[in-house]
mmCIF file of C-alpha atoms in Angstrom:
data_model
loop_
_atom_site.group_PDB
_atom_site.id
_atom_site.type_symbol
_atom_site.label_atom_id
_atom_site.label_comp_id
_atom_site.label_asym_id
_atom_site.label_seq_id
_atom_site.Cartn_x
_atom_site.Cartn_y
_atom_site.Cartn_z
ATOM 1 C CA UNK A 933 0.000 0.000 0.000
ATOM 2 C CA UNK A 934 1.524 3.343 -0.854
ATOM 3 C CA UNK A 935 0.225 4.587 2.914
ATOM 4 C CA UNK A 936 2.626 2.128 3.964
ATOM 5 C CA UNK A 937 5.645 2.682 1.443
ATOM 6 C CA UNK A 938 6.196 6.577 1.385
ATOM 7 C CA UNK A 939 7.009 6.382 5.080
ATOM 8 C CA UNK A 940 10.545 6.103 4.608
ATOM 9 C CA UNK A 941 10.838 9.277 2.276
ATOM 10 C CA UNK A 942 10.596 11.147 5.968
ATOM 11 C CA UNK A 943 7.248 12.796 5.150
ATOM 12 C CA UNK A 944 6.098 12.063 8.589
ATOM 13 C CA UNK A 945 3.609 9.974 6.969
ATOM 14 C CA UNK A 946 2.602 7.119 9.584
ATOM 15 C CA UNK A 947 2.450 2.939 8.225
ATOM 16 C CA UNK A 948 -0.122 1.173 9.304
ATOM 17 C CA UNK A 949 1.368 -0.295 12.035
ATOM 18 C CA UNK A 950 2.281 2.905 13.831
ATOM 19 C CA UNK A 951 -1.428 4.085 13.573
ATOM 20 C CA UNK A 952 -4.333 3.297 16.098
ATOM 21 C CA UNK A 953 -7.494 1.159 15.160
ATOM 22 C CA UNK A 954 -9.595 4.022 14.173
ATOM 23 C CA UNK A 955 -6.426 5.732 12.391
ATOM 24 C CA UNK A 956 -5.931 2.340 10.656
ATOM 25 C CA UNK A 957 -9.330 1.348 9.906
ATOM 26 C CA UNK A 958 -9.551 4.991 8.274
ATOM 27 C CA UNK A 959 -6.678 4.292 6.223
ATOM 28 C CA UNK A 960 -7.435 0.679 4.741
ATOM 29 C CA UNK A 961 -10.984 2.629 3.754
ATOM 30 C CA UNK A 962 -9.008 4.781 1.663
ATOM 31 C CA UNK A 963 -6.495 2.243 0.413
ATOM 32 C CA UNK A 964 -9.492 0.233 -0.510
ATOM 33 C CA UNK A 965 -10.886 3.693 -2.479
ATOM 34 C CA UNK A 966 -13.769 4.090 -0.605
ATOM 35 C CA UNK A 967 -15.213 7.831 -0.332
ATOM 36 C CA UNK A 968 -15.192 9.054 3.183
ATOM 37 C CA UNK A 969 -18.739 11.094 3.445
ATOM 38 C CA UNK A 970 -19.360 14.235 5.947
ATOM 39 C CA UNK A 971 -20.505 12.192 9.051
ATOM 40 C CA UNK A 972 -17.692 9.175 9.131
ATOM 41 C CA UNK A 973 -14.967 9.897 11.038
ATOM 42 C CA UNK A 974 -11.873 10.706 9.815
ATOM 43 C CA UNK A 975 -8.368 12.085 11.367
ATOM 44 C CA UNK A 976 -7.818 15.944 12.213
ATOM 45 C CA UNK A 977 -5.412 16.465 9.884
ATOM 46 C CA UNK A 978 -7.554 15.068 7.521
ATOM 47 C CA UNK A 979 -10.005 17.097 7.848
ATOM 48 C CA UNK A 980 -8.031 19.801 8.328
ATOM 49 C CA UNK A 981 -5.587 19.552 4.866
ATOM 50 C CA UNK A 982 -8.956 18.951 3.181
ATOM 51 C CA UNK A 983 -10.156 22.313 4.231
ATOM 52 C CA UNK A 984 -7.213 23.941 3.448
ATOM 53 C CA UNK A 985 -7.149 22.286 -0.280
ATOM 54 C CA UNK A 986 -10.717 23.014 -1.315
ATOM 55 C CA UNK A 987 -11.169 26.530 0.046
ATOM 56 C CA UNK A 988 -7.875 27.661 -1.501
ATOM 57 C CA UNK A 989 -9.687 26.404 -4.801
ATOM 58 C CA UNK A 990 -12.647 27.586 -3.855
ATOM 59 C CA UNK A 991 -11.130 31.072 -3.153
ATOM 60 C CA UNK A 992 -9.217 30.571 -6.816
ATOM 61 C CA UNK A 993 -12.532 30.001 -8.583
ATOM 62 C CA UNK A 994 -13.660 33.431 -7.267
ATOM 63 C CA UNK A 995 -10.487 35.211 -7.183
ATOM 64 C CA UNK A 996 -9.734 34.303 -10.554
ATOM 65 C CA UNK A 997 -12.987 36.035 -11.935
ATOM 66 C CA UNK A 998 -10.901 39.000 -11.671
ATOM 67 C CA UNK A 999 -8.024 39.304 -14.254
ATOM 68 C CA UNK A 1000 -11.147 37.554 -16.868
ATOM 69 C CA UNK A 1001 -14.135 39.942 -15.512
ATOM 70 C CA UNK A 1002 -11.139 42.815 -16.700
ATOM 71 C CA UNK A 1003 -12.210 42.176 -20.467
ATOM 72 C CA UNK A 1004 -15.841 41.440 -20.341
ATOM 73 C CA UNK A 1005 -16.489 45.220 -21.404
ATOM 74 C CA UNK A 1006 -13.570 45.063 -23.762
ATOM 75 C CA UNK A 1007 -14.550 42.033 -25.704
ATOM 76 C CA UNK A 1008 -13.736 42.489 -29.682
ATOM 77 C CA UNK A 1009 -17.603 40.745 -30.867
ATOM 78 C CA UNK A 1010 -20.511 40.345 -28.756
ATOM 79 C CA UNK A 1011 -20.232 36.766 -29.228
ATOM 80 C CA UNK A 1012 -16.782 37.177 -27.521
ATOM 81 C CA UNK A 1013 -18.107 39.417 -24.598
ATOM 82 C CA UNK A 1014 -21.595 36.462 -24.288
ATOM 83 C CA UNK A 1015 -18.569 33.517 -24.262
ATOM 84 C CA UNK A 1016 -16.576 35.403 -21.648
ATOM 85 C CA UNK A 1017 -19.321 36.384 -19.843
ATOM 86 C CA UNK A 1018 -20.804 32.828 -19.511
ATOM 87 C CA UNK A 1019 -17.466 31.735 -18.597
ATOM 88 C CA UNK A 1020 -17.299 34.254 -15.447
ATOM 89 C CA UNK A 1021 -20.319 32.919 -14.333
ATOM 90 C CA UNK A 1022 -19.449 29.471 -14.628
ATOM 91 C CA UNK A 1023 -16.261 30.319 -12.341
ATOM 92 C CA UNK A 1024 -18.726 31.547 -9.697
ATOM 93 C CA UNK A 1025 -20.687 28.909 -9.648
ATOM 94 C CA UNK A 1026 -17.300 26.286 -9.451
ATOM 95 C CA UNK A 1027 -16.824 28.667 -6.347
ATOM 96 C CA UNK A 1028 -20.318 27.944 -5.103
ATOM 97 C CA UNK A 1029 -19.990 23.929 -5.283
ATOM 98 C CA UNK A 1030 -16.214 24.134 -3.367
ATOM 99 C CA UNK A 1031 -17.264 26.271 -0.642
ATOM 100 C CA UNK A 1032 -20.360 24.050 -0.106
ATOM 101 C CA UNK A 1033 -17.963 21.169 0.290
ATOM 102 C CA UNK A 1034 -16.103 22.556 1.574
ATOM 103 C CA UNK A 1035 -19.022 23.653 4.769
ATOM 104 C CA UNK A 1036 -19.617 19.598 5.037
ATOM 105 C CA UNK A 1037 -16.581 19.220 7.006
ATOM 106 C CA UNK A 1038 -17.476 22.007 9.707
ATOM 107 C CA UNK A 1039 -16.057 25.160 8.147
ATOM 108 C CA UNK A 1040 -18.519 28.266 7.377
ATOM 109 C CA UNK A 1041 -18.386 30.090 3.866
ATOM 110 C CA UNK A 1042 -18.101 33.100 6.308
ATOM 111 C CA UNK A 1043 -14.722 32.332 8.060
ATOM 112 C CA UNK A 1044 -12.884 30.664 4.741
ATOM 113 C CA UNK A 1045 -14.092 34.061 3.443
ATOM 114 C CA UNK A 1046 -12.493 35.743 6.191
ATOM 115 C CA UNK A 1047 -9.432 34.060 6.066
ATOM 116 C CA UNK A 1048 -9.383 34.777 2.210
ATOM 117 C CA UNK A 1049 -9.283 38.844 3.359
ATOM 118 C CA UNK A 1050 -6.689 38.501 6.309
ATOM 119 C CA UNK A 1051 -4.842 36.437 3.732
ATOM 120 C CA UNK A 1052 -4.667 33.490 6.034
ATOM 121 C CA UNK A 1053 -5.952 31.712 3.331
ATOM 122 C CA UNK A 1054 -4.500 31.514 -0.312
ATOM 123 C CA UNK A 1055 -5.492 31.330 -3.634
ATOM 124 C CA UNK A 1056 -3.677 29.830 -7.291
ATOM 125 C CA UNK A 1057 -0.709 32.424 -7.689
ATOM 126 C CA UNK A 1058 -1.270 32.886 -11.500
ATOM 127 C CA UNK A 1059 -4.116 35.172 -10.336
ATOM 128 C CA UNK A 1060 -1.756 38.014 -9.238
ATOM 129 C CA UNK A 1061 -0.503 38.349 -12.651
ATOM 130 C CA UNK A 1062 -2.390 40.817 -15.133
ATOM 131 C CA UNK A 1063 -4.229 40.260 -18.180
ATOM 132 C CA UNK A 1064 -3.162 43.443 -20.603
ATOM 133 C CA UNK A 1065 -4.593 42.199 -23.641
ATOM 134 C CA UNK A 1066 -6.936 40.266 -25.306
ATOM 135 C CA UNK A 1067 -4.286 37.430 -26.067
ATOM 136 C CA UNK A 1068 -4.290 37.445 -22.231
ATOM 137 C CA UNK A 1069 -7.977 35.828 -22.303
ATOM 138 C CA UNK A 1070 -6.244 33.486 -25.065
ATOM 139 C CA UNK A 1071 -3.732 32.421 -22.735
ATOM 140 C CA UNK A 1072 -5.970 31.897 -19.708
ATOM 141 C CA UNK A 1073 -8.330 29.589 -21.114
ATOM 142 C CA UNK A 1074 -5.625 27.592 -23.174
ATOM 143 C CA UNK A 1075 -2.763 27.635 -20.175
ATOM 144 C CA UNK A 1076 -4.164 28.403 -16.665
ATOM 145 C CA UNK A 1077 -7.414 26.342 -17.434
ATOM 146 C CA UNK A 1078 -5.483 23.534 -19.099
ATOM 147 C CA UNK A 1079 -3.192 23.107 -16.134
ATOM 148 C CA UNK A 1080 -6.267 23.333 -13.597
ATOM 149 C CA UNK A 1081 -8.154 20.392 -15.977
ATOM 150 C CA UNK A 1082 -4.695 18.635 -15.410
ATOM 151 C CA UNK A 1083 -4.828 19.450 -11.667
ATOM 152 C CA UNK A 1084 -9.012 18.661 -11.444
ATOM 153 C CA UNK A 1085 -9.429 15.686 -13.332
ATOM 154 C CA UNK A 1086 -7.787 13.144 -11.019
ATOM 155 C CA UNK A 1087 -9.866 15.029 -7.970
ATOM 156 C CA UNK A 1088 -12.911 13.277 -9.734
ATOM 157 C CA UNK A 1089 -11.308 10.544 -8.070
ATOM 158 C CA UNK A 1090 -10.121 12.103 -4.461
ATOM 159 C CA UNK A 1091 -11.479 10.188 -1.023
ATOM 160 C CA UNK A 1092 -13.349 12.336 0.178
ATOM 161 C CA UNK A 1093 -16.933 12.379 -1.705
ATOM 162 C CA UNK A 1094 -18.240 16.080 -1.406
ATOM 163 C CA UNK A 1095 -15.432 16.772 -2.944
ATOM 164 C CA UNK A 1096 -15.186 14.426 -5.624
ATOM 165 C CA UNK A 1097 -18.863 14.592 -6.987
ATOM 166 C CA UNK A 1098 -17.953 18.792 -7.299
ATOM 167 C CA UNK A 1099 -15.152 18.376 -9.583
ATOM 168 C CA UNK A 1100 -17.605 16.086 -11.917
ATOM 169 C CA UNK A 1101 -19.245 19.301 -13.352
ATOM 170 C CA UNK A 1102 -16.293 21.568 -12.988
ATOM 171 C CA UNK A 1103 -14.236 19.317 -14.932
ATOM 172 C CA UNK A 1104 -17.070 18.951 -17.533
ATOM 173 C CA UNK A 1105 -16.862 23.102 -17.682
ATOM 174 C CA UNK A 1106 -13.336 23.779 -17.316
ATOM 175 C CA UNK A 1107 -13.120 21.885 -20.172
ATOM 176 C CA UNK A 1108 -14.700 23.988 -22.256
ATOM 177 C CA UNK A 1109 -12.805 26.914 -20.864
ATOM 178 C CA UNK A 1110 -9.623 25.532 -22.403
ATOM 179 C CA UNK A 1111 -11.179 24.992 -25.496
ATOM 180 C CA UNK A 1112 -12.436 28.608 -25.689
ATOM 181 C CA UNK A 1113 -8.913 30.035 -24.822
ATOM 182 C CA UNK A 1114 -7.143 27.622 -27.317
ATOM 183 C CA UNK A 1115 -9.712 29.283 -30.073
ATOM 184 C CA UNK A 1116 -8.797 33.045 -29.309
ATOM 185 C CA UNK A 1117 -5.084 32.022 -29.564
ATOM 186 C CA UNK A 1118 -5.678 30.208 -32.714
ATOM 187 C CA UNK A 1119 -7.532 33.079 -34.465
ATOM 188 C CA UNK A 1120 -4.329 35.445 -32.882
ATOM 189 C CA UNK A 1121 -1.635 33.388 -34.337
ATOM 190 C CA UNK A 1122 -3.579 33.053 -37.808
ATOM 191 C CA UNK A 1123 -4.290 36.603 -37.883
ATOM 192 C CA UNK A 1124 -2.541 39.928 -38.490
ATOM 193 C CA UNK A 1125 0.965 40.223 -37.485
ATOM 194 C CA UNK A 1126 0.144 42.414 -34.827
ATOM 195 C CA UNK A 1127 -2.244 39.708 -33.413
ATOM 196 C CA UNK A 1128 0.330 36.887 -33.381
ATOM 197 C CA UNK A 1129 2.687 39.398 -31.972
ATOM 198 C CA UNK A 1130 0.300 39.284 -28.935
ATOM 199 C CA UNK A 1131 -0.540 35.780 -29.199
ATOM 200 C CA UNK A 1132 3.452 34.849 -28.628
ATOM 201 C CA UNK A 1133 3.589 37.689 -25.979
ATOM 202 C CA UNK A 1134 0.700 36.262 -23.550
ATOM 203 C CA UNK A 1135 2.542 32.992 -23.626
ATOM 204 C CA UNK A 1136 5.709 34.030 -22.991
ATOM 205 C CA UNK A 1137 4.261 35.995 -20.140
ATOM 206 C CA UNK A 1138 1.633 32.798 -18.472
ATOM 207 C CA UNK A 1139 4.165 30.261 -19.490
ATOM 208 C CA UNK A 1140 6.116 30.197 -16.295
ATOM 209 C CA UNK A 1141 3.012 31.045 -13.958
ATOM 210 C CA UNK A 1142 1.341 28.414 -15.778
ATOM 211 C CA UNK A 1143 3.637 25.636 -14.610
ATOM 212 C CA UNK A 1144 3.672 26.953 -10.912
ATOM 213 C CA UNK A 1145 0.371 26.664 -10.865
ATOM 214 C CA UNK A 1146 1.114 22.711 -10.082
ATOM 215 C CA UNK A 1147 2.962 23.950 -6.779
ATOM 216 C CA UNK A 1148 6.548 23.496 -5.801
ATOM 217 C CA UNK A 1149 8.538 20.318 -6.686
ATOM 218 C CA UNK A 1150 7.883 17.398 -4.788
ATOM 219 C CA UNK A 1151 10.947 17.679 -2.849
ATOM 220 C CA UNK A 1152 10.019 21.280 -1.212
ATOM 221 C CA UNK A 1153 6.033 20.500 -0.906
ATOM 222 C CA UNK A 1154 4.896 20.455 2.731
ATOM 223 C CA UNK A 1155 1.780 18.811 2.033
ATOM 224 C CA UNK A 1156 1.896 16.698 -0.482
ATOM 225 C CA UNK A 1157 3.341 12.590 0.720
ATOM 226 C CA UNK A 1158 0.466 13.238 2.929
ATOM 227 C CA UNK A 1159 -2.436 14.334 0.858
ATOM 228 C CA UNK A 1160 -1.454 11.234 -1.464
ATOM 229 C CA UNK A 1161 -1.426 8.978 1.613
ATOM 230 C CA UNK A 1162 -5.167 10.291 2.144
ATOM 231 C CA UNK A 1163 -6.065 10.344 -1.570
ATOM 232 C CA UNK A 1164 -6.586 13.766 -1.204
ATOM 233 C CA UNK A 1165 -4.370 14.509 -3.920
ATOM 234 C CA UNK A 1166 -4.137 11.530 -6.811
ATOM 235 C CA UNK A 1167 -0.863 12.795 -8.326
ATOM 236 C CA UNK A 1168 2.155 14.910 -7.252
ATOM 237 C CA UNK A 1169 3.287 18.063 -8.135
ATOM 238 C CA UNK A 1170 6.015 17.109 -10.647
ATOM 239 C CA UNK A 1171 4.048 14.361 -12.031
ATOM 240 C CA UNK A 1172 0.872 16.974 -12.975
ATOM 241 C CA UNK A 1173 3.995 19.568 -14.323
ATOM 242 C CA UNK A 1174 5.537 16.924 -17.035
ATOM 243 C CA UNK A 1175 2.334 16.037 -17.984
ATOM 244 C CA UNK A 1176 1.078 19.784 -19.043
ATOM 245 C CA UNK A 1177 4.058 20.534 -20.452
ATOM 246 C CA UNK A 1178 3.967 17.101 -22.678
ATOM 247 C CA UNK A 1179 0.208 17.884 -23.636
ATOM 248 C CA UNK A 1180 0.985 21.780 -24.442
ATOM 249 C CA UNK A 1181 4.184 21.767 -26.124
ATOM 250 C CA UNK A 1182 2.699 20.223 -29.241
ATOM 251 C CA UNK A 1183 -0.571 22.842 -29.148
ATOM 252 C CA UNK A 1184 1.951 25.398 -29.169
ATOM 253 C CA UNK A 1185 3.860 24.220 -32.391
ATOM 254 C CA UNK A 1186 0.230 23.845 -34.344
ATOM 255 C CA UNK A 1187 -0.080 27.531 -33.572
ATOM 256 C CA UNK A 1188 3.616 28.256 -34.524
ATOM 257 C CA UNK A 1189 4.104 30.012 -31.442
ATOM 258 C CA UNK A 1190 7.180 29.195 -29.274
ATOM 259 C CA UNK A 1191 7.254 28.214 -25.898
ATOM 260 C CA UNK A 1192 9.919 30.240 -23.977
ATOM 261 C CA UNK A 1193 12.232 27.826 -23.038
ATOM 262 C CA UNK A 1194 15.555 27.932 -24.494
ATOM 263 C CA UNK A 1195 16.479 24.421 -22.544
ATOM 264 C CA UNK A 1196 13.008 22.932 -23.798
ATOM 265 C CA UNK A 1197 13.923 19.048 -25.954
ATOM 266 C CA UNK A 1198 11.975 15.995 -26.399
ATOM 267 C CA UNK A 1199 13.958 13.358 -24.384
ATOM 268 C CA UNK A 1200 13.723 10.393 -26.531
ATOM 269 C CA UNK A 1201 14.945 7.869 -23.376
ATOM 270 C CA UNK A 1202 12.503 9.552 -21.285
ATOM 271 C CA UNK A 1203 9.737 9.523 -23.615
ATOM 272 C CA UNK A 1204 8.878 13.474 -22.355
ATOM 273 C CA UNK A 1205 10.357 17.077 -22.902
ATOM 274 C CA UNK A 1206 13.245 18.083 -20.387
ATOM 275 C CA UNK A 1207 12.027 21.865 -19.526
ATOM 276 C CA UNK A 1208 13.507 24.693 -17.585
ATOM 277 C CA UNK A 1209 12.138 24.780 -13.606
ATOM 278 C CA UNK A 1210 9.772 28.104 -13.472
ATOM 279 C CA UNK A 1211 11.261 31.108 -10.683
ATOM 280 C CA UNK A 1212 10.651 29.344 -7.693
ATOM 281 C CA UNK A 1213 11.747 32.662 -5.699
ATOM 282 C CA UNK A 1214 9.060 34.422 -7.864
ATOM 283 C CA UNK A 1215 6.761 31.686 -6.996
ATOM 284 C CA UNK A 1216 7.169 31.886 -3.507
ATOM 285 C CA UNK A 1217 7.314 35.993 -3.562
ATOM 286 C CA UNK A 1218 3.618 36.426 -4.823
ATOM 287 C CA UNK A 1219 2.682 33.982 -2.491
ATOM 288 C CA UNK A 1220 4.240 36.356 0.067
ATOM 289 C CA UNK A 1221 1.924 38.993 -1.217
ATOM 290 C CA UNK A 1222 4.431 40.278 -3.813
ATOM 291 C CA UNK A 1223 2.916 39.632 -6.754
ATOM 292 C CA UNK A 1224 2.084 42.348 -9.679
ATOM 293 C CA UNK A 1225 -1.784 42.500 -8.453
ATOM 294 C CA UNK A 1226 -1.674 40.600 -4.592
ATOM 295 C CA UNK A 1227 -2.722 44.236 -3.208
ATOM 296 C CA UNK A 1228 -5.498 44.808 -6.075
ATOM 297 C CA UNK A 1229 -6.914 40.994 -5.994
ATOM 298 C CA UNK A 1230 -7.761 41.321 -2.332
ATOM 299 C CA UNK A 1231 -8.931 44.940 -2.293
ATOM 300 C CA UNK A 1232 -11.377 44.003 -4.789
ATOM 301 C CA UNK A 1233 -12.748 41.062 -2.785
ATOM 302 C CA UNK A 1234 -12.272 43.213 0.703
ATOM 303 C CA UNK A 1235 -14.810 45.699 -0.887
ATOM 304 C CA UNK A 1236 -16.830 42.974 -2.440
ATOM 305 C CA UNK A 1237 -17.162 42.263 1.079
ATOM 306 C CA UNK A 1238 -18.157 45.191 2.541
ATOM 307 C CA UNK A 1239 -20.392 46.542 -0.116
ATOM 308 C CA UNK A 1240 -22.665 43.114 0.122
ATOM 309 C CA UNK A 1241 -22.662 43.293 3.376
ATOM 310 C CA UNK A 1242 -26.024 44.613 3.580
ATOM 311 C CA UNK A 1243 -27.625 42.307 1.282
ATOM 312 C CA UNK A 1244 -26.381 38.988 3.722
ATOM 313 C CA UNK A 1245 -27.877 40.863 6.557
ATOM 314 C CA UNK A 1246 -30.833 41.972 4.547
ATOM 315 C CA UNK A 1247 -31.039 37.574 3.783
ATOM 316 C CA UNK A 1248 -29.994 36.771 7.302
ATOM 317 C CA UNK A 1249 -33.220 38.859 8.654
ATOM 318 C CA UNK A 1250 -35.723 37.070 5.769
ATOM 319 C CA UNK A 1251 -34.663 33.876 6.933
ATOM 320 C CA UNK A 1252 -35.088 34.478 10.859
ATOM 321 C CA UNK A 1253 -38.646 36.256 9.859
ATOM 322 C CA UNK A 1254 -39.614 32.844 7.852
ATOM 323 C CA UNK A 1255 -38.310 30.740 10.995
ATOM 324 C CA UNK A 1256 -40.049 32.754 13.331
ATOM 325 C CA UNK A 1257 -43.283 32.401 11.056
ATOM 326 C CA UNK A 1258 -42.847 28.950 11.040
ATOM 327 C CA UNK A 1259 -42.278 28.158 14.834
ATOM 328 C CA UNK A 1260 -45.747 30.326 15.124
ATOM 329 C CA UNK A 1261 -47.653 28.568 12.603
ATOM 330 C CA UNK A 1262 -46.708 24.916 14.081
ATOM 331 C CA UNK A 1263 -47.337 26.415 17.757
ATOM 332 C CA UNK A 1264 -50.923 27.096 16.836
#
C-alpha cells in the first residue's frame, strides 16, 4: 500500500502499524478507495488539509474572476463578450460547489471568506498576474485552465466524496474553458501580425506562472506525501507539471508560437520534454503577497465584502422572519 511505502521518504507519513485502530481502519478505507462522506470519522489532519485544499480552490474560482471579468467590457464581438461572460459565471458557480464542500466538514463560507481577506488563506498564484490584452484571455483559457483540468481531473477521483462529486461538473466546464482560450489564440496566431505578436507575448508571459500553478517540486512541498497517503491529492506536483508541459508543447507548435524555453527538448529515453524549472523565488514571492496584483486581488474582494454586506444581513433577517413564522404557525 503506498500509505505504507512513502514512510521512509521522511514525510512524517505514519504505516499502518504505527497508527491506532480508528487511524488504521480509516486508512485501509481509503487504500481500498472508498469515499469518506461528511458524518464518518476521519483524522484531524484530515479534515483539516482537506479544508485547506478546497477553500484555496474555492477562493481561486472566485479570485480568478478578476483578471477575466477585466475584459468582459472590452470584448472584440458580442459573441466574444456572451462567451466570456458565460465563462465568469461558470467560475462563480465552481466557487459555489467548493465552498459548499467545503461547509460539510465544519467550516462556514463566512470564516474561509475571512481568512481569504486577512490572507490566512490563499489562492492559485497565476491570479496576481495581469491580463493586458486580449491574447491574455487566449492564454488563460488555453494555459491556466489547461493546467487546472490537469490538476481537477484526477480530484474526480479524491477520497473524500463532497469533494469528488464537485469536480464532476467543474471538470465537464473547465473543459470547455480551455477549449475557448485555445480558439482566441488560434484566431491570434492566424491573424494579423500584430495579433500573433500578442498571441506569442501572452505565452511568454503565463508560461512560467502556468507551470507553478502545479505547486513546488515534490521535494520542497509540505503537504503533499500526505495528501497522497489520504487520496486527497491523486498525483504529485512534478508528475501533474511533465504532464502539461507534454500535452501543451505540441498545441503550441500547431499555432507556430514558441514556448519560452531555451532548454526545452523531447527526451527520446525519457519519452517526455526536459524543460527549464519556473522562478521558484518568484513563486514563492507572490505567495508572500508580492505579486504584480496581490494588493489589487484582495482589495477588490475586501470591498466585495463590505459593499454586500447589507444584502447577507438583509437575507440573514428574511430567513429568521420565515423561521419565526414557522415556529408560530406549528405552535398554533
Amino acid at each position: 500500500m503506498y500509505a505504507q511505502m512513502i514512510k521512509s521518504t521522511g514525510e512524517g507519513v505514519k504505516s499502518l502499524d504505527e497508527m491506532d485502530p480508528q487511524e488504521r481502519a480509516f486508512q485501509e478505507r481509503i487504500n481500498a478507495n472508498d469515499k469518506i462522506e461528511p458524518k464518518d470519522w476521519m483524522p484531524d489532519g484530515y479534515r483539516k488539509n482537506l479544508i485547506r485544499q478546497i477553500g484555496q480552490h474555492a477562493h481561486s474560482e472566485i479570485v480568478g474572476q478578476l483578471p477575466e471579468g477585466n475584459w468582459i467590457t472590452r470584448a472584440p464581438t458580442l459573441e466574444r463578450k456572451a462567451i466570456l461572460l458565460a465563462k465568469v459565471q461558470d467560475e462563480a458557480g465552481h466557487g459555489l460547489y467548493l465552498y459548499c464542500a467545503a461547509e460539510t466538514l465544519g467550516v462556514s463560507r463566512d470564516q474561509m471568506t475571512r481568512d481569504l481577506l486577512s490572507g490566512k488563506m490563499k489562492y492559485s498564484s497565476i491570479f496576481n498576474y495581469p491580463t493586458l490584452t486580449w491574447a491574455d484571455m487566449g492564454a488563460v483559457g488555453w494555459l491556466v485552465d489547461g493546467a487546472a483540468i490537469m490538476n481537477q481531473v484526477p480530484l474526480q477521483r479524491t477520497s473524500y466524496g463532497p469533494y469528488a462529486r464537485a469536480m464532476v461538473r467543474i471538470c465537464k466546464e473547465e473543459s470547455f474553458h480551455q477549449r475557448q482560450g485555445y480558439d482566441i489564440m488560434m484566431k491570434m496566431a492566424n491573424g494579423t501580425e500584430a495579433q500573433r505578436k500578442m498571441a506569442q507575448d501572452a505565452l511568454n508571459r503565463f508560461w512560467g506562472p502556468s507551470l507553478m500553478m502545479f505547486g513546488p517540486s515534490d521535494e520542497n512541498s509540505v503537504h503533499s506525501a500526505q495528501s497522497m497517503a489520504w487520496k486527497i491529492k491523486m498525483n504529485s506536483n512534478d508528475e501533474l507539471r511533465q504532464k502539461f508541459v507534454d500535452q501543451t508543447v505540441p498545441q503550441a507548435e500547431y499555432l507556430g508560437l514558441t514556448v519560452p524555453d531555451d532548454t526545452l527538448r523531447w527526451n527520446e529515453e525519457r519519452g517526455h520534454y526536459d524543460f527549464a524549472q519556473p522562478d521558484w523565488d518568484e513563486f514563492f514571492d507572490v505567495l508572500k503577497g508580492n505579486g504584480p496584483c496581490n494588493t489589487e486581488r484582495l482589495e477588490a474582494r475586501n470591498k466585495a465584502w463590505d459593499e454586500g454586506r447589507w444584502v447577507r444581513e438583509g437575507l440573514l433577517a428574511h430567513a429568521a422572519k420565515k423561521r419565526a413564522a414557522a415556529a408560530q404557525v406549528a405552535a398554533e
